[in-house]
XYZ file of C-alpha atoms in Angstrom:
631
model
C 58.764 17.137 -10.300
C 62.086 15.729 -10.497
C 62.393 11.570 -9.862
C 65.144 10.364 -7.379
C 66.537 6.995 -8.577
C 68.394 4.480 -5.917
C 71.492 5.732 -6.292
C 70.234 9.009 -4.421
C 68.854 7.224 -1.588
C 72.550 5.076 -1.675
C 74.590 7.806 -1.319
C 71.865 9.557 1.067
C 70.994 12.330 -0.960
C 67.464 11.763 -0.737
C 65.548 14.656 1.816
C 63.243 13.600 4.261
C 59.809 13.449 3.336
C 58.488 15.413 6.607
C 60.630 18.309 4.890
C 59.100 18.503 1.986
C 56.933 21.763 0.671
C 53.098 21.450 -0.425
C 52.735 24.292 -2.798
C 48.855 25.455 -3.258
C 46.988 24.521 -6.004
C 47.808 26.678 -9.223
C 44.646 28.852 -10.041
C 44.018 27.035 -13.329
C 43.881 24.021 -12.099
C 41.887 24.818 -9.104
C 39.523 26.513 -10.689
C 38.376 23.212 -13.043
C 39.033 21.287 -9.960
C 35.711 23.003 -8.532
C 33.870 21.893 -11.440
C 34.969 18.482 -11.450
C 35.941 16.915 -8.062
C 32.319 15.961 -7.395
C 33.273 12.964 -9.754
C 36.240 11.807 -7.752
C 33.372 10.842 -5.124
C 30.405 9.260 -7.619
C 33.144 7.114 -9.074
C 34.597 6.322 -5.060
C 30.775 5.421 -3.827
C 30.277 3.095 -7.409
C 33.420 0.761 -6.913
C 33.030 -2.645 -6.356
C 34.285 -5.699 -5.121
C 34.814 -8.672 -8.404
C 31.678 -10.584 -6.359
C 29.541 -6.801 -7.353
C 29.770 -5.912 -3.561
C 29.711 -2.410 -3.141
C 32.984 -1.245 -1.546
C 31.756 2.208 -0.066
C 29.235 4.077 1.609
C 30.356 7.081 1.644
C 33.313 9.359 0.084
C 34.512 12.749 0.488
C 37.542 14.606 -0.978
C 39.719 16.831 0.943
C 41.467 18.910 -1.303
C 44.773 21.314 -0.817
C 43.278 25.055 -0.540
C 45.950 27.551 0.088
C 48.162 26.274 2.632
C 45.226 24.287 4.260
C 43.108 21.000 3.484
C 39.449 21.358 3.203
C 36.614 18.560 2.508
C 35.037 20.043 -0.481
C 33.194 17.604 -1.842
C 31.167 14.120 -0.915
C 29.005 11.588 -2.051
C 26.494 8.751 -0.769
C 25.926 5.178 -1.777
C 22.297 4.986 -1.001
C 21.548 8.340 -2.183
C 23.165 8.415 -5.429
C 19.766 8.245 -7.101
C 18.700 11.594 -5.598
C 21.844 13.248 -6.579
C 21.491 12.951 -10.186
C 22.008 16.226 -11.609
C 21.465 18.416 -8.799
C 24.307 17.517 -6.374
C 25.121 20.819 -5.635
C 21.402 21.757 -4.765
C 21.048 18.972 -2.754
C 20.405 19.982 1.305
C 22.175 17.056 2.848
C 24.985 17.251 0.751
C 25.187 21.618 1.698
C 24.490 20.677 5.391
C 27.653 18.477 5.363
C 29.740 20.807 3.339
C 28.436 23.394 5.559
C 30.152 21.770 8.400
C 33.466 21.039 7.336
C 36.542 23.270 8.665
C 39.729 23.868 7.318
C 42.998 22.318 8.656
C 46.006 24.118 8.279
C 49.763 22.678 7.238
C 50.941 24.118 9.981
C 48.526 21.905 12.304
C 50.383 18.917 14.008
C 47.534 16.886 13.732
C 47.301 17.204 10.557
C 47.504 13.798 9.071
C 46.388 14.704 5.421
C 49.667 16.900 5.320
C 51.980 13.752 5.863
C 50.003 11.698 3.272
C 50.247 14.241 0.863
C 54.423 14.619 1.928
C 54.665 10.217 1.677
C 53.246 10.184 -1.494
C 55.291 13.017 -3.431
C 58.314 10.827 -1.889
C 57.087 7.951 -3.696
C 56.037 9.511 -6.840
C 59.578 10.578 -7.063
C 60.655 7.426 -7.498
C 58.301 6.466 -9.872
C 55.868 4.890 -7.503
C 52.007 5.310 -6.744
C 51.230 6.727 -3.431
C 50.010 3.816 -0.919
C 46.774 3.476 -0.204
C 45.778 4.391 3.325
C 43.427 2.489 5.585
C 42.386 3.881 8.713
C 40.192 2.790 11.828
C 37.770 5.612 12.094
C 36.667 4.353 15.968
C 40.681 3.721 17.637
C 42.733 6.315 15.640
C 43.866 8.513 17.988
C 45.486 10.984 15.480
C 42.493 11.813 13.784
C 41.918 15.543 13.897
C 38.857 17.036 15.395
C 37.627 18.720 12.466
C 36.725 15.374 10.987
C 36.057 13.653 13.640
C 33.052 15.920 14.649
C 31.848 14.959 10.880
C 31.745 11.146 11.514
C 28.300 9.038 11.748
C 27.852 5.766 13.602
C 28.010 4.034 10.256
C 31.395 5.266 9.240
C 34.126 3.351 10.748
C 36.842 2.524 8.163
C 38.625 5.260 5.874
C 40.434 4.696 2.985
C 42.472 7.010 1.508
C 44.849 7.584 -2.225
C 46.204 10.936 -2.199
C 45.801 12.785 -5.874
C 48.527 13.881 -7.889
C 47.861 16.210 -11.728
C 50.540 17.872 -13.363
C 53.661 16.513 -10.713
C 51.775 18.034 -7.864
C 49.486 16.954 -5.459
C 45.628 17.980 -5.194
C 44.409 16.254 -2.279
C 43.182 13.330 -1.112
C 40.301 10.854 -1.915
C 38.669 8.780 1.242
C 35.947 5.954 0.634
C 34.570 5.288 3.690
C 32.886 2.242 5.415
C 31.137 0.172 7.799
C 32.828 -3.002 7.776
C 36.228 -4.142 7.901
C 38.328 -4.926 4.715
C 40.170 -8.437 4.587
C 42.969 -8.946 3.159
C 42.339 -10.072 -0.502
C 39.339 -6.822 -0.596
C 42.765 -5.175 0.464
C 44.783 -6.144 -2.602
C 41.700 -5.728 -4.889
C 41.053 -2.249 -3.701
C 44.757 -1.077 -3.910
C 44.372 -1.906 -7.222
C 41.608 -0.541 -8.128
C 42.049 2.490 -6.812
C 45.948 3.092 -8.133
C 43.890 2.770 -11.688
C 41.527 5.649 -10.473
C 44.486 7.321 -9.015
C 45.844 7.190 -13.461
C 42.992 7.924 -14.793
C 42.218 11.380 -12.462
C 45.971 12.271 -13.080
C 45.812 12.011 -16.756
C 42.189 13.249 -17.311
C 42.551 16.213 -15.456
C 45.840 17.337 -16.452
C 44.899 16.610 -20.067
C 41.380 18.940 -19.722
C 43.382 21.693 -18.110
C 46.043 21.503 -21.234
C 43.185 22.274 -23.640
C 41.320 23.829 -21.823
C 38.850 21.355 -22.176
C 35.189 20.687 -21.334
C 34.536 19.985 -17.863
C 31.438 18.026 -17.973
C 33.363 15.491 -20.341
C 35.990 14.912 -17.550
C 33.251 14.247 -15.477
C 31.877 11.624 -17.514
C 35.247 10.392 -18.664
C 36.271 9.829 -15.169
C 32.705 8.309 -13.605
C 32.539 5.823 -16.350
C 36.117 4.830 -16.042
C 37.260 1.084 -16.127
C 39.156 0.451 -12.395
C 39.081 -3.067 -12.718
C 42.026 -2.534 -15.389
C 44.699 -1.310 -15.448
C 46.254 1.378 -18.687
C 49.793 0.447 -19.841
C 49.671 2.775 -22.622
C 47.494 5.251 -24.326
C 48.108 6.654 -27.661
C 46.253 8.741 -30.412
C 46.835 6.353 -33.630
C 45.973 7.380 -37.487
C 43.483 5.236 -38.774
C 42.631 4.274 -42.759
C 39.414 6.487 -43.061
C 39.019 8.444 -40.692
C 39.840 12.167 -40.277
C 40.534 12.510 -36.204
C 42.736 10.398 -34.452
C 41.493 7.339 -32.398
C 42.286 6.689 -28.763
C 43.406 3.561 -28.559
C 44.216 2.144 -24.971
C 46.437 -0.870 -23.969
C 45.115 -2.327 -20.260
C 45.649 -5.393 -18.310
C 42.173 -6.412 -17.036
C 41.883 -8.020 -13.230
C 38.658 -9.590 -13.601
C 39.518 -11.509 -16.995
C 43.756 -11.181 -16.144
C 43.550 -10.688 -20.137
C 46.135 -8.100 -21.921
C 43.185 -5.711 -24.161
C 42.945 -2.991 -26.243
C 40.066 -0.289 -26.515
C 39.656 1.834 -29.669
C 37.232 4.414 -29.756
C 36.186 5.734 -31.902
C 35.918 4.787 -35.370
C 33.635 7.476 -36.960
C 31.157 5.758 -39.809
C 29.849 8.533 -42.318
C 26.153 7.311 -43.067
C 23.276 9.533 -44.532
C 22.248 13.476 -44.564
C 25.763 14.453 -42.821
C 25.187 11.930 -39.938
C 27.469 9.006 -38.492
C 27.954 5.752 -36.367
C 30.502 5.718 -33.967
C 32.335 2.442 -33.220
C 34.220 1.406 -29.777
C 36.279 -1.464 -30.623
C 37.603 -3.721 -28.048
C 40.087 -6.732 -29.179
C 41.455 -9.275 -26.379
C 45.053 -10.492 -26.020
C 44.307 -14.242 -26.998
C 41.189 -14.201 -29.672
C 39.638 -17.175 -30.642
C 39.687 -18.843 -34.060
C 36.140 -18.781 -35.380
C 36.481 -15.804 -37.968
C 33.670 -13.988 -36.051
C 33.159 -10.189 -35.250
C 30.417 -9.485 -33.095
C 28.337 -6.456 -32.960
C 26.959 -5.192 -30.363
C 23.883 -2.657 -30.853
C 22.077 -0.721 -27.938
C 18.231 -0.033 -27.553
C 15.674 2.419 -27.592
C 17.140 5.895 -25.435
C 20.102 4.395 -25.138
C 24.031 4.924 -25.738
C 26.555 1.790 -26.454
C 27.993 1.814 -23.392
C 24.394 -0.158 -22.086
C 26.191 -3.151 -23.841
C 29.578 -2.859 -22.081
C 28.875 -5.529 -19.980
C 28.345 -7.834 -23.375
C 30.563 -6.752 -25.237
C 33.888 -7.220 -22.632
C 32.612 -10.860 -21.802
C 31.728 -11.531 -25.171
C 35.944 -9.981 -25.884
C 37.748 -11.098 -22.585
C 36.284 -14.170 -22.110
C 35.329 -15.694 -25.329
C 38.024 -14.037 -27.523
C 36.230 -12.193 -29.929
C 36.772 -9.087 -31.405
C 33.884 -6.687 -30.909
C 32.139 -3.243 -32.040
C 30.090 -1.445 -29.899
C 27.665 0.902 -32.046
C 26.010 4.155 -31.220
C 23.476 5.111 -34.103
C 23.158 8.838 -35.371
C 22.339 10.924 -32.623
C 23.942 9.090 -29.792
C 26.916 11.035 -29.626
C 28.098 14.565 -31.105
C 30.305 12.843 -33.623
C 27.320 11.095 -34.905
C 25.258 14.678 -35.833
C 25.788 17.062 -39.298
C 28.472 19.230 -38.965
C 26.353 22.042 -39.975
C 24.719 23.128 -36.405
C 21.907 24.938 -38.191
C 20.585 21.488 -39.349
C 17.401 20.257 -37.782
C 18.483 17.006 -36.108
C 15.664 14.142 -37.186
C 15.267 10.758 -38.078
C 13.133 7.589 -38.188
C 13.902 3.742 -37.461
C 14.198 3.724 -40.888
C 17.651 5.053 -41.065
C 18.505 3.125 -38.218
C 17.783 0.106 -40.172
C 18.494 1.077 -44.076
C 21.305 3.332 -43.679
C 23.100 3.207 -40.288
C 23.452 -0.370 -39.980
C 24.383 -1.407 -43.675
C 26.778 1.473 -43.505
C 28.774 -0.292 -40.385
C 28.049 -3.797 -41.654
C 30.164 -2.797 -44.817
C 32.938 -0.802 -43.016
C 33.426 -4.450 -40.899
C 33.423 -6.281 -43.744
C 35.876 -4.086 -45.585
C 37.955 -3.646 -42.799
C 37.926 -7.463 -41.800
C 37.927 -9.344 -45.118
C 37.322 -13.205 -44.277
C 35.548 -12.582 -40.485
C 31.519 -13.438 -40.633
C 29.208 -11.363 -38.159
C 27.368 -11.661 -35.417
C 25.333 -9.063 -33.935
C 23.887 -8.989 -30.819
C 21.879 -6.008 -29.747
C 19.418 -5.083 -26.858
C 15.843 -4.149 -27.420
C 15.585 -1.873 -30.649
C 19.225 -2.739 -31.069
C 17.696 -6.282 -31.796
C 14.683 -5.124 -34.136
C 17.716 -3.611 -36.128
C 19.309 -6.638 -37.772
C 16.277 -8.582 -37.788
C 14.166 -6.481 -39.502
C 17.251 -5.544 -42.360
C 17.681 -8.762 -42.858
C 14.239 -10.109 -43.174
C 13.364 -6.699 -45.847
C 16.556 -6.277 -47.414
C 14.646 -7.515 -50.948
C 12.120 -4.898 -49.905
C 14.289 -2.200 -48.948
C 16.093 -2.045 -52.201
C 13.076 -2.869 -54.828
C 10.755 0.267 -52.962
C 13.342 2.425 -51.582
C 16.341 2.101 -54.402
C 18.840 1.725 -52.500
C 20.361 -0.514 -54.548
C 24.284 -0.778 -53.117
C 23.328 -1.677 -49.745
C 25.422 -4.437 -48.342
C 23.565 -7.743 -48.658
C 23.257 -8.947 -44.910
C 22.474 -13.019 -45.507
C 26.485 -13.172 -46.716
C 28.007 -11.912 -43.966
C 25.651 -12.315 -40.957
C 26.188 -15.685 -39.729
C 23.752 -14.867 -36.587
C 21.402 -12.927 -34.197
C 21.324 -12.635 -30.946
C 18.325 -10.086 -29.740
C 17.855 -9.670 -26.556
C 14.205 -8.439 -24.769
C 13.689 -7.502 -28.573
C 9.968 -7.378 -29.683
C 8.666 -8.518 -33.300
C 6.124 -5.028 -32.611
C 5.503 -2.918 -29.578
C 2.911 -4.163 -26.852
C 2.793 -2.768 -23.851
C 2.792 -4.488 -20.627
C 0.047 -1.847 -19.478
C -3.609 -1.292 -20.139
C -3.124 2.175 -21.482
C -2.248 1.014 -24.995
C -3.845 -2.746 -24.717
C -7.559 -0.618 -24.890
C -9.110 -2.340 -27.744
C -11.310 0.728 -28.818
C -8.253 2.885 -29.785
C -6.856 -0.147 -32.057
C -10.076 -0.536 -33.690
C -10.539 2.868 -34.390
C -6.957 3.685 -35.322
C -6.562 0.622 -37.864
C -9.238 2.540 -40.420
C -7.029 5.967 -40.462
C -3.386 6.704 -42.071
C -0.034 7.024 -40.167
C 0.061 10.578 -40.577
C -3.240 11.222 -39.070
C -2.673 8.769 -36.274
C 0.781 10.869 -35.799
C -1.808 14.198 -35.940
C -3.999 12.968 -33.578
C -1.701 11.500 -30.901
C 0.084 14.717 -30.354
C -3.384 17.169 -30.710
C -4.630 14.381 -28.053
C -2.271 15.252 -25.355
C -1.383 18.313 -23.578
C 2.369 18.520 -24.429
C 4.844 20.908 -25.358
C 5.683 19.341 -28.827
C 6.151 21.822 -31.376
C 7.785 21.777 -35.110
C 11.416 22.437 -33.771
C 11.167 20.074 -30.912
C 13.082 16.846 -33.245
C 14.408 14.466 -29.824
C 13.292 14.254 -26.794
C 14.700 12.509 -23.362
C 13.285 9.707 -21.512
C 12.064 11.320 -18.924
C 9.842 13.610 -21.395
C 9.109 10.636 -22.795
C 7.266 8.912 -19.873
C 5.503 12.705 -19.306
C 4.422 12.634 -22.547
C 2.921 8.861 -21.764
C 1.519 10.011 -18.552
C -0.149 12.884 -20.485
C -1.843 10.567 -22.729
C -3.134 8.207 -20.436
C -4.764 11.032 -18.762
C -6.039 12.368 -22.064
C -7.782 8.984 -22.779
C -8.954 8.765 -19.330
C -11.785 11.884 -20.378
C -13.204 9.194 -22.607
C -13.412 5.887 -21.325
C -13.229 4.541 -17.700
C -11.600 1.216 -19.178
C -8.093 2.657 -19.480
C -6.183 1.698 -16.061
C -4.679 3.772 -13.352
C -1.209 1.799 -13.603
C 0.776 2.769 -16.711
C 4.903 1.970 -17.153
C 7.000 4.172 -16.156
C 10.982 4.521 -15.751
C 10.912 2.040 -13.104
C 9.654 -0.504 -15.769
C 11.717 0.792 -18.447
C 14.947 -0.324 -16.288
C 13.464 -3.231 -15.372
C 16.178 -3.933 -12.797
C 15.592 -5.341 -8.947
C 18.960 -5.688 -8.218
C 20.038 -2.583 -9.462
C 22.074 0.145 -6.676
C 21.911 3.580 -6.714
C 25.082 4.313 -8.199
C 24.159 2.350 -11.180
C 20.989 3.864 -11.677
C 22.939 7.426 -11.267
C 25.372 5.775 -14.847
C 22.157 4.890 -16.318
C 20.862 8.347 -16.412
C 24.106 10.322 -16.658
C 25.955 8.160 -18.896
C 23.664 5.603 -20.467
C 20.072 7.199 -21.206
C 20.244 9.497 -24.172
C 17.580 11.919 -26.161
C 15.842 10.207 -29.012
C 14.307 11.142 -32.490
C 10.430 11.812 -32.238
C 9.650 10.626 -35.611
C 11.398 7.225 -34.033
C 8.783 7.434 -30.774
C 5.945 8.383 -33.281
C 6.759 4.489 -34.902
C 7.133 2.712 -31.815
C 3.473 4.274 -30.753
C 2.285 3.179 -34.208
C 3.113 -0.058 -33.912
C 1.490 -0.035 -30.353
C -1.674 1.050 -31.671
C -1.527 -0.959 -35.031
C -4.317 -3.229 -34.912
C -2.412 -6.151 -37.103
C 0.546 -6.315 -34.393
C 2.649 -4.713 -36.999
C 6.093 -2.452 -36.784
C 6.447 -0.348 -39.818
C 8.124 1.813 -41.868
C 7.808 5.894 -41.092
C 5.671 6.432 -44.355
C 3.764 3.368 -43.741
C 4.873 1.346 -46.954
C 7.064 -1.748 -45.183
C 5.701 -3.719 -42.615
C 9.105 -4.681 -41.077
C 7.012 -7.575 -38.966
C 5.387 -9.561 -41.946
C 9.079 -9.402 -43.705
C 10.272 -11.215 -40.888
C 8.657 -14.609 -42.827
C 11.685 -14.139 -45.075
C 14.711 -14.180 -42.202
C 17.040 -17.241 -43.178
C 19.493 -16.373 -40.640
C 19.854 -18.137 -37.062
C 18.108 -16.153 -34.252
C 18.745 -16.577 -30.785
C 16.090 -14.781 -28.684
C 16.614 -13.776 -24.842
C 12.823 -13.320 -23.363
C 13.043 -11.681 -19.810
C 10.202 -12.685 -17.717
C 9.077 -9.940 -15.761
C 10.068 -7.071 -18.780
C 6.866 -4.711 -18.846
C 8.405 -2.975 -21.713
C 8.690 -6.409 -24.125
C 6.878 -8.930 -22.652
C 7.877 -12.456 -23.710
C 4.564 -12.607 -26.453
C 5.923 -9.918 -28.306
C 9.301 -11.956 -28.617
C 8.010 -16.172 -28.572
C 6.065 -15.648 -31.745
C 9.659 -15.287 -33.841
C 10.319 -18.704 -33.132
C 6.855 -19.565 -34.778
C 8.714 -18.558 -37.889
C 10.571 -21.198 -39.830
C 14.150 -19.961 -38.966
C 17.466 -22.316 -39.147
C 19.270 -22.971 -35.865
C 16.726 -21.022 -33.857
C 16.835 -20.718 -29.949
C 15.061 -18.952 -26.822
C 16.006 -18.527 -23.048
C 14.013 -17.044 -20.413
C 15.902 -14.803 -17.595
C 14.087 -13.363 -14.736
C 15.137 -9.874 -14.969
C 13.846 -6.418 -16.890
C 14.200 -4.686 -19.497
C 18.077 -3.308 -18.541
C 18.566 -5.125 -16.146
C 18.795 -8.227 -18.841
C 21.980 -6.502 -20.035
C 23.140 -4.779 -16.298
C 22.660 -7.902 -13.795
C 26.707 -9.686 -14.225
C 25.724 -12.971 -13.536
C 22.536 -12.746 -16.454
C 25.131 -11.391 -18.783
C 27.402 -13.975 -18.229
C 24.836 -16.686 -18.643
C 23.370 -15.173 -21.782
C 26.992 -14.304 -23.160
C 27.891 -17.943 -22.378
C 24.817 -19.303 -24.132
C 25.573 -17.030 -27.031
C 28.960 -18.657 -27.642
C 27.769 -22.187 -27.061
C 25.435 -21.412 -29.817
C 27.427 -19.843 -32.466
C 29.941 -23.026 -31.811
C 26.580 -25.445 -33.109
C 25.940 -23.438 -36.216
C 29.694 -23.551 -36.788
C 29.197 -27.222 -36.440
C 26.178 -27.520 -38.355
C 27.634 -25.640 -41.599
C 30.319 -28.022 -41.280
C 28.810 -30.623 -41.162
C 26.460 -29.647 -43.831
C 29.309 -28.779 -46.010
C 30.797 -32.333 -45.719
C 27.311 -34.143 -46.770
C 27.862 -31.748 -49.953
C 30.707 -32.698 -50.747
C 29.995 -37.011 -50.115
C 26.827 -36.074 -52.106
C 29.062 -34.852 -54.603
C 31.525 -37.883 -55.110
């Protein structure tokens, strides 16, 4: 599309916009449209106001079709949940496809049409298209097609016509009950210009390379609209084979200049990886600290986004975001013939180290602090605390020694060893019994005990399996003893989150929850079982729990009070343990929803920093009384 500059419009060169042609859709690009403009509306239906107010209710798209706009696709607020992975199937959203009709160009009434024409003007000039607003209930030029569509709920339509590849696609409506003011005006125009980038370069990028559609999907439900990209490049870094993305934004909710690299690709053990996001504010602070963020147990890094952009934008450190071997493809063997497996013990002796060293190699002179969420917690802790161990029984001798670089931990809802907040595995008869027989036939008998589909090739498994296999069990046990409850946890537990909507919970499971290694499940289930209270190592040797009498690092443990998953006496007995600078807090939120609720992260976040400031202080000051003892 050719761009008109001022001089045009000056010497009246410019056509009028009601004369200009809406050519169809190419076939190409149409035809990974269909697979992907289902997105446009989960990501419309998830916006937000800064104060977390949901923005819409509902959102449809009506896209160019020929010489005609047609709603094709739509989305819900409140019944995000049910859409997860079968939108398509779902009845309501058929019945309401069912019922939309066509409007031709060549319809007066067709509004869409002069939309579309206003914003190819403006995109000539360089300019997004406006945002339209419209009153649902007094707009006399809405067409009958979509008014016959319209619920008592929906009243106000907004609107940001869709351009990929210089040409428009259509047009994307949020729609709502109540009526905008004027400053939700100015944030929404905002965001949504951002959503109107990142659909424009996404999609004509995918098309290009003929790309995977489910990854523009994901790419654009999980995108940032509360900043906004000034640049994007593909930059060569030392080490690594594939370029990184790296993304200059302006962020509205911290007005902070960032960047965002990911990713940095970490070669580990057995062919496998860590993958590293990177994010590094405008303005960072001058403590010489790098903090780490690590995610939990079925989980991917971007659970810790939250974290790790207040811990960035607002406290001006630079931070990694980790995802451990089998997170991500670029974390597996190369060689797809490999079985994919693993234990916590990789997590802990190889993956970690492995990152800790490319930081510290990277970033001569910073110190480390890593905070991580559930498992991502156990990590450092228990590294730390049997680093001595690790290295006298498993000789892995050049692993980076953590006690001079980690300068502090801050685990959040992470246990010391797995209990429970259900009956099921608090029955003191299956402890008893189990403490007298080896991990491997405890493994045995666990999986002969339940009717599940586990079989030799099965290595991962999702959460949802997870919690069948659970279920299973409990019913298993139930033959034998009449003690074992009727209540056992379940995914509601697992997210742990009262406040949470149903987008979010749709970005938990499509973006957040991930498959994970049964030979790590087999030691969480151990440890649940293990009469001592005890988390150990896969072949039973380390008892990652009694090392923790040898952590000389600071701790800083969050406790949330009403977690099923880790309830707070799994967590309070660390601070029994004589540890320098330690510290607890209490929240009153769940097991995700510790790390998912803004205004707990921003407490705990804001704690954390307060916190590393007094052990700055404190080394300081312990420093001086050296050197007065000295003189």
């Amino acid at each position: 599309m050719a761009k008109f500059n001022n001089t045009d419009i000056r010497n009246g060169l410019m056509v009028d916009k009601d004369d200009l042609y809406i050519f169809p859709i190419s076939d190409s690009v149409y035809t990974f449209l269909e697979k992907v403009w289902s997105s446009f509306c989960n990501k419309m239906v998830g916006l937000v106001f800064p104060n977390q107010e949901n923005i819409f209710d509902h959102s449809v798209f009506e896209v160019i079709k020929g010489h005609e706009t047609q709603i094709v696709a739509s989305s819900t607020h409140f019944k995000m949940k049910e859409m997860i992975g079968n939108q398509k199937n779902n009845k309501d959203f058929q019945d309401f496809i069912s019922k939309t009709k066509p409007i031709p160009f060549s319809d007066e009434r067709n509004e869409s049409l002069k939309i579309l024409q206003k914003a190819i003007d403006r995109y000539s000039h360089m300019q997004r298209p406006e945002v339209e607003i419209i009153n649902l209930r007094t707009d006399e030029k809405l067409h009958p097609n979509l008014k016959s569509l319209l619920t008592e709920t929906m009243r106000y339509a907004v609107g940001i016509p869709l351009i990929v590849k210089e040409n428009p696609i259509g047009v994307l409506w949020g729609i709502r009950r109540k009526k905008l003011t004027e400053e939700q005006i100015r944030d929404l125009t905002t965001q949504l210009h951002t959503l109107f980038d990142v659909i424009e370069y996404i999609i004509a990028l995918e098309v290009d390379r003929k790309g995977d559609p489910y990854f523009a999907r994901k790419n654009i439900e999980k995108s940032d609209t509360t900043s906004t990209i000034h640049h994007l490049l593909y930059t060569l870094q030392p080490g690594q084979r594939d370029p990184v993305t790296s993304i200059i934004a302006h962020s509205h909710s911290y007005n902070m200049m960032y960047r965002l690299d990911a990713s940095y690709i970490v070669p580990t053990t057995n062919g496998y990886s860590v993958s590293l996001k990177h994010f590094a504010p405008e303005h960072m602070n001058d403590r010489k600290k790098i903090i780490l963020t690590i995610p939990g147990f079925f989980c991917r890094r971007s659970v810790m986004d939250k974290v790790s952009k207040e811990m960035s934008l607002r406290y001006g450190y630079r931070v990694f975001s980790m995802d451990m071997r089998g997170r991500s493809r670029y974390t597996l063997p190369s060689n797809p013939s490999e079985k994919y497996s693993w234990t916590m013990d990789d997590y802990i002796q190889d993956d970690f180290p492995a990152v800790l060293q490319w930081i510290v190699d990277n970033y001569p002179g910073h110190e480390i602090v890593v905070m991580g969420h559930s498992m991502g917690g156990m990590i450092p802790r228990f590294y730390t605390s049997a680093f001595e161990r690790i290295r006298s029984m498993t000789g892995k001798q050049d692993r980076i020694n953590p006690k001079k670089f980690i300068s502090g931990i801050v685990s959040i809802t992470s246990p010391n060893y797995i209990d429970l907040d259900s009956p099921l595995f608090g029955l003191e008869m299956l402890k008893n019994g189990f403490k007298f027989l080896s991990n491997r036939m405890v493994y045995d008998m666990l999986f002969n005990l339940v009717s599940f589909p586990m079989k030799n090739t099965l290595t991962t498994i999702d959460l949802n399996s997870f919690f069948k296999f659970i279920l299973n069990l409990h019913s298993s046990l139930r033959q034998f003893s009449f003690q074992v409850s009727t209540k056992i946890v379940n995914l509601n537990d697992f997210v742990g989150y009262k406040q949470i909507t149903p987008p979010e919970w749709y970005f938990l499971v499509e973006d957040v929850f991930c498959e994970e290694s049964v030979k790590v499940i087999l030691q969480f289930i151990r440890s649940q079982l293990s009469h001592e209270n005890g988390f150990y190592s896969y072949d039973g040797m380390i008892n990652y729990t009694s090392e923790m009498q040898n952590i000389d690092i600071p701790v800083f443990s969050v406790v949330g009070t009403v977690d099923r998953i880790v309830p707070a006496s799994c967590i309070k007995d660390v601070m029994k343990l004589p540890i320098p600078h330690k510290k607890i807090s209490e929240y009153e939120q769940g097991h995700l929803g510790i790390v998912f609720h803004q205004e707990t992260v921003e407490s705990i976040c804001r704690e954390a920093h307060d916190w590393i400031a007094e052990i700055d202080e404190a080394k300081k000051n312990a420093s001086g009384e050296k050197i007065t003892a000295s003189i």
